[in-house]
C-alpha positions as MATLAB code, in Angstrom:
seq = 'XXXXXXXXXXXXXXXXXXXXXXXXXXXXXXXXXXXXXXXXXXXXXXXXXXXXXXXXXXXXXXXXXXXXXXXXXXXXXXXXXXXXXXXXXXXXXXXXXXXXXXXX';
ca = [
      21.439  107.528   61.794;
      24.938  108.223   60.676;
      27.011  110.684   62.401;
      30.011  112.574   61.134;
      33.204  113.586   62.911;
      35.179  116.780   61.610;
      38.388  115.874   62.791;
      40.446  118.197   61.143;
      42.519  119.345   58.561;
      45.592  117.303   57.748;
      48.217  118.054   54.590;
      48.323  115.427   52.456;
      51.106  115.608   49.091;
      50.908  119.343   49.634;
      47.350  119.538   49.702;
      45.103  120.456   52.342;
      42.257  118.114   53.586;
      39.112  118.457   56.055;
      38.969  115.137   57.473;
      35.327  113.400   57.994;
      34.616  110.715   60.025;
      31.902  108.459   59.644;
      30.721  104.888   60.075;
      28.164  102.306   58.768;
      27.502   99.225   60.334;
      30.947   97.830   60.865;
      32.810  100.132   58.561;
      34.358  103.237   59.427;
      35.455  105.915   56.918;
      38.077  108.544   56.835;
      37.004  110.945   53.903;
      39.717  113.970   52.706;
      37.844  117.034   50.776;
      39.616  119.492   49.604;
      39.808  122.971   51.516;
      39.414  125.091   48.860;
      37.473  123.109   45.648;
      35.636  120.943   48.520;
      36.070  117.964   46.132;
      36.330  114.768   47.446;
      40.178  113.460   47.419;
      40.626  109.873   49.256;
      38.502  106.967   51.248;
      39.748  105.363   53.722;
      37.449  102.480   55.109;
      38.038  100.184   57.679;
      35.743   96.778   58.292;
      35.844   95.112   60.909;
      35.133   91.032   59.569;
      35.001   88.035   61.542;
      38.255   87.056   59.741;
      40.555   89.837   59.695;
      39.917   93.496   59.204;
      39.860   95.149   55.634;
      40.872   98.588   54.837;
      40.246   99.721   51.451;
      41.707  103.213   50.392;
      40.013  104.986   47.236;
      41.773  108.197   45.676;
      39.478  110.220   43.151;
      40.801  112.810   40.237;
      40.432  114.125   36.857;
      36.608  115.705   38.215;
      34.298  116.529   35.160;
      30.702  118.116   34.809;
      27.408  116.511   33.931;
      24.677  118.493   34.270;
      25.918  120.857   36.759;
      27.330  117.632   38.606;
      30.998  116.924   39.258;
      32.042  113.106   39.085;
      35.795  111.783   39.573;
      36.191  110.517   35.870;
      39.462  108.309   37.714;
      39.479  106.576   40.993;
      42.254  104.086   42.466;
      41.585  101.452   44.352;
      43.785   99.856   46.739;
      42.912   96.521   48.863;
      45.682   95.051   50.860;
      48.124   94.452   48.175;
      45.670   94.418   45.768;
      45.130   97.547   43.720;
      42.401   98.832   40.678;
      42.234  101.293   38.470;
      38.986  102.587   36.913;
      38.243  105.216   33.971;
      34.877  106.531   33.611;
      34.103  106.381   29.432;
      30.788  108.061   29.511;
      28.209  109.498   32.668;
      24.707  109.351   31.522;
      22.002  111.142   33.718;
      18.581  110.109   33.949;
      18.333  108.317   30.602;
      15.463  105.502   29.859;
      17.428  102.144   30.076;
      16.194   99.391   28.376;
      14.515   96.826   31.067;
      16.338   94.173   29.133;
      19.369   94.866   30.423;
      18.583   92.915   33.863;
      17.767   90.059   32.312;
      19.490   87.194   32.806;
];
């Protein structure tokens, strides 16, 4: 079972965050939601490897509705001195796929 940690509410770029704790196997994550929209803000994960930690921080924005849903349409990634950028184009919710797809 996973248990989460309220640790708080820290200000963040002149927002305020509830902070959640939580880990999974040898990761533990620092989520930020927003105090009043509740909407997820920033990841912060921490794995512990048998070569060096990783921490991985993930900021989400630009939130858009699907079916009563809100997904981050942008999200930065940021490993070491590595970072990524990703745009959603289009959110699709349970549509048939074509099993042909996974074939290789």
């Amino acid at each position: 079972a996973v248990e989460f940690t309220l640790l708080g509410i820290d200000k963040v770029n002149n927002g305020k965050y509830y902070v959640i704790e939580y880990t999974v196997g040898k990761t533990t994550t620092k989520a930020l939601y927003d105090v009043e929209t509740f909407m997820k803000k920033q990841t912060e994960s921490l794995t512990i490897t048998e070569d060096e930690p990783q921490n991985v921080v993930v900021t989400y924005s630009n939130f858009t509705a699907q079916k009563g849903i809100l997904f981050p349409e942008k999200s930065v990634q940021f490993m070491g001195s590595a970072g990524f950028d990703t745009t959603v184009k289009e959110i699709k919710i349970n549509e048939k796929i074509d099993k042909g797809i996974f074939q290789f």
